[in-house]
Short mmCIF file of C-alpha atoms and ligand atoms in Angstrom, two decimals:
data_model
loop_
_atom_site.label_atom_id
_atom_site.label_comp_id
_atom_site.label_asym_id
_atom_site.label_seq_id
_atom_site.Cartn_x
_atom_site.Cartn_y
_atom_site.Cartn_z
CA MET J 7 74.56 -90.39 -12.01
CA ILE J 8 73.76 -86.89 -13.41
CA ARG J 9 71.69 -84.60 -11.22
CA PHE J 10 70.53 -81.01 -11.94
CA GLU J 11 69.63 -78.96 -8.85
CA HIS J 12 67.74 -75.70 -9.57
CA VAL J 13 70.01 -74.91 -12.58
CA THR J 14 69.49 -71.59 -14.24
CA LYS J 15 71.47 -70.19 -17.17
CA GLY J 16 71.11 -66.61 -18.26
CA TYR J 17 73.24 -65.30 -21.13
CA PRO J 18 74.73 -61.81 -20.83
CA ASP J 19 72.11 -60.31 -23.29
CA GLY J 20 69.39 -61.17 -20.80
CA THR J 21 68.13 -64.41 -22.39
CA VAL J 22 67.21 -66.97 -19.75
CA ALA J 23 68.00 -70.22 -21.64
CA VAL J 24 67.19 -72.62 -18.88
CA ASP J 25 65.18 -71.64 -15.85
CA ASP J 26 65.30 -73.51 -12.54
CA LEU J 27 65.92 -77.01 -14.04
CA SER J 28 65.96 -80.06 -11.64
CA PHE J 29 66.10 -83.56 -12.85
CA GLU J 30 68.13 -86.82 -12.42
CA VAL J 31 69.42 -89.37 -14.89
CA ALA J 32 70.26 -92.78 -13.64
CA GLU J 33 73.35 -94.77 -14.47
CA GLY J 34 72.91 -96.51 -17.79
CA GLU J 35 69.76 -94.57 -18.71
CA LEU J 36 69.20 -92.84 -21.99
CA VAL J 37 67.24 -89.67 -21.69
CA THR J 38 66.09 -87.82 -24.69
CA LEU J 39 65.62 -84.02 -24.51
CA VAL J 40 63.00 -82.97 -27.03
CA GLY J 41 61.43 -79.67 -27.89
CA PRO J 42 61.40 -76.91 -30.40
CA SER J 43 64.50 -75.01 -31.42
CA GLY J 44 65.66 -72.40 -28.81
CA CYS J 45 64.03 -73.99 -25.76
CA GLY J 46 67.33 -74.71 -23.95
CA LYS J 47 68.30 -78.23 -24.88
CA THR J 48 71.81 -77.47 -26.06
CA THR J 49 72.48 -75.16 -23.17
CA THR J 50 71.46 -77.99 -20.79
CA MET J 51 73.99 -80.33 -22.49
CA LYS J 52 76.93 -77.83 -22.63
CA MET J 53 76.60 -77.22 -18.94
CA VAL J 54 77.25 -80.89 -18.21
CA ASN J 55 80.75 -80.86 -19.70
CA ARG J 56 81.29 -77.25 -18.52
CA LEU J 57 81.46 -75.78 -21.98
CA ILE J 58 79.28 -73.11 -20.29
CA GLU J 59 78.63 -72.49 -16.56
CA PRO J 60 75.25 -72.25 -14.90
CA THR J 61 74.25 -68.75 -13.48
CA SER J 62 72.90 -70.51 -10.47
CA GLY J 63 72.21 -73.99 -9.16
CA ARG J 64 74.55 -76.93 -9.38
CA ILE J 65 75.11 -80.15 -11.37
CA LEU J 66 76.32 -83.36 -9.82
CA LEU J 67 78.12 -86.12 -11.61
CA ASP J 68 78.17 -89.26 -9.47
CA GLY J 69 77.52 -87.12 -6.46
CA GLU J 70 80.35 -84.71 -7.17
CA ASP J 71 79.63 -81.08 -7.93
CA ILE J 72 81.14 -80.61 -11.48
CA SER J 73 82.15 -77.08 -10.77
CA THR J 74 84.77 -78.49 -8.40
CA LEU J 75 86.22 -80.73 -11.13
CA ASP J 76 88.91 -79.91 -13.62
CA PRO J 77 87.16 -79.42 -16.97
CA VAL J 78 89.74 -81.51 -18.82
CA ALA J 79 89.46 -84.40 -16.42
CA LEU J 80 85.65 -83.98 -16.55
CA ARG J 81 85.60 -84.24 -20.28
CA ARG J 82 87.46 -87.47 -20.20
CA ARG J 83 84.52 -88.86 -18.43
CA ILE J 84 82.05 -87.49 -20.96
CA GLY J 85 81.91 -88.23 -24.70
CA TYR J 86 80.26 -85.59 -26.96
CA VAL J 87 78.70 -86.06 -30.31
CA ILE J 88 77.22 -83.28 -32.31
CA GLN J 89 75.24 -82.89 -35.49
CA GLN J 90 78.18 -81.99 -37.77
CA VAL J 91 80.92 -84.23 -36.46
CA GLY J 92 84.25 -82.48 -37.00
CA LEU J 93 86.80 -84.94 -38.32
CA PHE J 94 90.36 -84.13 -39.21
CA PRO J 95 90.26 -84.07 -43.02
CA HIS J 96 93.85 -85.13 -43.51
CA LYS J 97 93.72 -87.99 -41.22
CA THR J 98 92.19 -91.42 -42.14
CA VAL J 99 89.04 -92.64 -40.32
CA LEU J 100 91.14 -95.01 -38.32
CA GLU J 101 93.53 -92.15 -37.36
CA ASN J 102 90.66 -89.88 -36.42
CA THR J 103 89.23 -92.58 -34.20
CA ALA J 104 92.52 -93.17 -32.61
CA THR J 105 93.00 -89.53 -31.66
CA VAL J 106 91.59 -89.75 -28.17
CA PRO J 107 93.49 -92.94 -27.14
CA HIS J 108 96.57 -91.27 -28.55
CA LEU J 109 95.90 -88.13 -26.52
CA LEU J 110 95.54 -90.31 -23.52
CA GLY J 111 99.04 -91.56 -24.08
CA TRP J 112 98.32 -95.02 -25.41
CA PRO J 113 101.12 -96.60 -27.52
CA ARG J 114 100.55 -96.11 -31.16
CA ARG J 115 99.69 -99.74 -31.83
CA LYS J 116 97.35 -100.13 -28.98
CA ALA J 117 95.51 -96.90 -29.94
CA ARG J 118 95.04 -98.28 -33.52
CA GLU J 119 93.72 -101.56 -32.19
CA ARG J 120 91.31 -99.77 -29.95
CA ALA J 121 90.22 -97.51 -32.90
CA ALA J 122 89.59 -100.61 -35.02
CA GLU J 123 87.55 -102.20 -32.34
CA LEU J 124 85.45 -99.05 -32.00
CA LEU J 125 84.84 -98.77 -35.77
CA ASP J 126 83.71 -102.38 -35.68
CA LEU J 127 81.35 -101.57 -32.82
CA VAL J 128 79.66 -98.80 -34.82
CA GLY J 129 79.32 -100.91 -37.89
CA LEU J 130 82.27 -99.75 -40.07
CA ASP J 131 84.92 -102.02 -41.38
CA PRO J 132 88.35 -100.93 -40.06
CA ALA J 133 90.09 -102.39 -43.00
CA THR J 134 88.11 -100.55 -45.69
CA HIS J 135 86.33 -97.59 -44.14
CA GLY J 136 89.12 -97.14 -41.65
CA GLU J 137 91.63 -96.41 -44.40
CA ARG J 138 89.50 -93.69 -46.14
CA TYR J 139 89.47 -90.00 -45.50
CA PRO J 140 86.43 -88.35 -44.05
CA ASP J 141 85.25 -86.89 -47.34
CA GLN J 142 85.12 -90.44 -48.80
CA LEU J 143 82.43 -91.44 -46.37
CA SER J 144 78.72 -90.78 -46.52
CA GLY J 145 77.07 -88.49 -43.99
CA GLY J 146 75.71 -91.43 -42.08
CA GLN J 147 79.10 -93.08 -41.98
CA ARG J 148 80.76 -89.85 -40.68
CA GLN J 149 78.27 -89.69 -37.77
CA ARG J 150 79.20 -93.30 -36.94
CA VAL J 151 82.83 -92.31 -36.75
CA GLY J 152 81.79 -89.44 -34.43
CA VAL J 153 80.11 -91.96 -32.12
CA ALA J 154 83.20 -94.29 -32.22
CA ARG J 155 85.46 -91.33 -31.40
CA ALA J 156 83.21 -90.32 -28.44
CA LEU J 157 83.34 -93.81 -27.11
CA ALA J 158 87.12 -94.03 -27.37
CA ALA J 159 88.07 -93.18 -23.84
CA ASP J 160 85.19 -95.38 -22.64
CA PRO J 161 83.49 -92.53 -20.75
CA PRO J 162 80.57 -93.50 -18.59
CA VAL J 163 78.59 -90.56 -19.91
CA LEU J 164 77.67 -89.49 -23.45
CA LEU J 165 76.16 -86.19 -24.65
CA MET J 166 74.60 -86.45 -28.04
CA ASP J 167 73.26 -83.26 -29.67
CA GLU J 168 71.13 -84.15 -32.67
CA PRO J 169 73.78 -86.77 -33.80
CA PHE J 170 71.49 -88.03 -36.57
CA GLY J 171 69.92 -84.64 -37.40
CA ALA J 172 71.72 -84.05 -40.65
CA VAL J 173 71.31 -87.42 -42.39
CA ASP J 174 68.34 -88.42 -44.60
CA PRO J 175 65.33 -90.19 -42.93
CA VAL J 176 66.19 -93.73 -44.18
CA VAL J 177 69.74 -93.57 -43.00
CA ARG J 178 68.54 -92.03 -39.75
CA GLU J 179 66.30 -94.94 -39.02
CA HIS J 180 69.09 -97.31 -39.66
CA LEU J 181 71.44 -95.38 -37.36
CA GLN J 182 68.75 -95.26 -34.65
CA SER J 183 68.33 -98.99 -34.60
CA GLU J 184 72.10 -99.63 -34.59
CA PHE J 185 72.56 -97.14 -31.87
CA LEU J 186 69.92 -98.85 -29.67
CA ARG J 187 71.78 -102.12 -30.25
CA LEU J 188 75.10 -100.51 -29.40
CA GLN J 189 73.63 -98.99 -26.22
CA GLN J 190 72.49 -102.40 -25.10
CA GLN J 191 76.09 -103.49 -25.22
CA VAL J 192 77.75 -100.41 -23.78
CA ARG J 193 75.12 -99.10 -21.34
CA LYS J 194 76.28 -95.42 -21.16
CA THR J 195 74.40 -92.75 -19.28
CA ILE J 196 73.15 -90.70 -22.17
CA LEU J 197 71.57 -87.28 -22.73
CA PHE J 198 70.29 -87.23 -26.26
CA VAL J 199 69.02 -83.91 -27.79
CA THR J 200 66.49 -84.13 -30.70
CA HIS J 201 63.63 -81.97 -31.98
CA ASP J 202 62.05 -85.09 -33.44
CA ILE J 203 59.48 -86.53 -31.12
CA GLU J 204 59.54 -89.88 -32.91
CA GLU J 205 63.22 -90.18 -32.31
CA ALA J 206 62.82 -89.16 -28.69
CA VAL J 207 60.20 -91.87 -28.14
CA ARG J 208 62.06 -94.51 -30.03
CA LEU J 209 65.40 -94.05 -28.25
CA GLY J 210 64.60 -92.71 -24.74
CA ASP J 211 64.25 -94.75 -21.63
CA ARG J 212 62.69 -91.48 -20.46
CA ILE J 213 61.89 -88.27 -22.29
CA ALA J 214 62.36 -84.66 -21.06
CA VAL J 215 59.83 -82.65 -23.01
CA TYR J 216 61.13 -78.93 -23.11
CA GLY J 217 58.99 -75.77 -23.32
CA SER J 218 60.73 -72.46 -23.22
CA GLY J 219 63.61 -72.91 -20.76
CA ARG J 220 61.80 -75.57 -18.71
CA ILE J 221 61.13 -79.24 -18.71
CA GLU J 222 57.36 -79.56 -18.93
CA GLN J 223 57.31 -83.33 -18.66
CA PHE J 224 59.89 -85.96 -17.66
CA ASP J 225 58.51 -89.46 -18.14
CA THR J 226 58.69 -92.75 -20.01
CA PRO J 227 57.69 -92.73 -23.75
CA ALA J 228 54.38 -94.61 -23.09
CA THR J 229 53.39 -91.97 -20.48
CA VAL J 230 54.37 -89.09 -22.67
CA LEU J 231 52.53 -90.44 -25.67
CA GLY J 232 49.50 -91.29 -23.55
CA ALA J 233 49.43 -87.70 -22.11
CA PRO J 234 46.50 -85.50 -23.27
P1 ADP U 26 67.90 -75.46 -28.25
O1 ADP U 26 69.13 -76.31 -28.12
O2 ADP U 26 66.80 -76.07 -27.58
O3 ADP U 26 67.66 -75.07 -29.61
P2 ADP U 26 69.59 -73.45 -26.92
O4 ADP U 26 70.00 -74.05 -25.65
O5 ADP U 26 70.59 -73.55 -28.06
O6 ADP U 26 68.25 -74.11 -27.52
O7 ADP U 26 69.15 -71.90 -26.73
C1 ADP U 26 68.26 -71.58 -25.73
C2 ADP U 26 68.03 -70.05 -25.73
O8 ADP U 26 69.33 -69.42 -25.43
C3 ADP U 26 67.61 -69.49 -27.19
O9 ADP U 26 66.82 -68.38 -26.93
C4 ADP U 26 69.01 -68.98 -27.72
O10 ADP U 26 68.77 -67.96 -28.67
C5 ADP U 26 69.67 -68.52 -26.47
N1 ADP U 26 71.16 -68.73 -26.62
C6 ADP U 26 71.93 -69.75 -26.80
N2 ADP U 26 73.17 -69.50 -26.80
C7 ADP U 26 73.33 -68.14 -26.55
C8 ADP U 26 74.39 -67.24 -26.39
N3 ADP U 26 75.63 -67.69 -26.51
N4 ADP U 26 74.08 -65.91 -26.10
C9 ADP U 26 72.79 -65.49 -25.96
N5 ADP U 26 71.76 -66.29 -26.16
C10 ADP U 26 71.96 -67.65 -26.37
P1 ADP U 27 74.63 -93.73 -46.59
O1 ADP U 27 73.41 -94.43 -46.94
O2 ADP U 27 75.31 -94.51 -45.40
O3 ADP U 27 74.48 -92.31 -46.25
P2 ADP U 27 75.74 -93.08 -49.23
O4 ADP U 27 74.58 -93.49 -50.10
O5 ADP U 27 75.96 -91.67 -48.99
O6 ADP U 27 75.64 -93.90 -47.79
O7 ADP U 27 76.98 -93.76 -49.81
C1 ADP U 27 77.03 -95.13 -50.18
C2 ADP U 27 78.47 -95.73 -50.25
O8 ADP U 27 79.26 -94.96 -51.10
C3 ADP U 27 79.08 -95.76 -48.89
O9 ADP U 27 79.50 -97.12 -48.62
C4 ADP U 27 80.17 -94.75 -48.94
O10 ADP U 27 81.34 -95.32 -48.21
C5 ADP U 27 80.50 -94.69 -50.39
N1 ADP U 27 81.00 -93.34 -50.68
C6 ADP U 27 80.28 -92.17 -50.57
N2 ADP U 27 80.89 -91.09 -50.87
C7 ADP U 27 82.18 -91.64 -51.30
C8 ADP U 27 83.49 -91.05 -51.85
N3 ADP U 27 83.56 -89.67 -51.96
N4 ADP U 27 84.48 -91.88 -52.10
C9 ADP U 27 84.34 -93.17 -51.95
N5 ADP U 27 83.23 -93.74 -51.53
C10 ADP U 27 82.18 -92.99 -51.18
#
């Protein structure tokens, strides 16, 4: 589904953020990328939706070289959730969630129905939470809205960059278990960045353990934990 072939990314200042990366993620698989800050996890993710371009190597999505795809069309196939989900402050939660269906040209009513369905899917009540504004939600609830919004166009791929990184540990655990349940229903192909090994182990079908610019190990949680 997603395949990296010898992908290297150097920034203009000489930093080599990822160095000759090759790996494959299967359809419906959730791979966690774990490692210390600055080891190239975010760079890896941003190349998948062409926010940045590799210096060399190529990335295939369903067998297609993504550098040949129109970035806008590509991003419709890929949902993106980041640590500080940016919601429109003057739109209600329901309106925020309906943004993508709306942009895709869905009729207003259908877009709102879809948004309500998505909020329900992530454990928010469309009738109450949906009518609030983002600053009337807790941090954990805002992240759920971010997940709902990323799912709106029903993309086969999700990129999640520390989506639960900014919420407190109790809420984080709750979000993790709900997210696992959600993934069992929706079965997306997911790259999930975290610097928390426990989170990586709990969520990942497989784990990519990053060292500086490289993946040092790419295996199931059991194997990664069992490694010396
Ligand atoms: P991580 O997500 O693992 O924290 P990043 O992919 O953000 O790591 O960064 C990898 C390396 O690339 C770091 O050394 C970082 O400082 C560097 N880097 C990231 N973005 C840029 C940029 N725009 N220009 C120069 N260096 C960058
Ligand atoms: P969480 O454990 O999900 O992070 P919080 O403890 O932050 O939740 O918030 C608890 C409840 O208070 C939530 O149901 C949230 O909707 C509500 N809440 C938080 N901030 C506000 C606000 N500014 N206005 C109205 N309700 C709020």
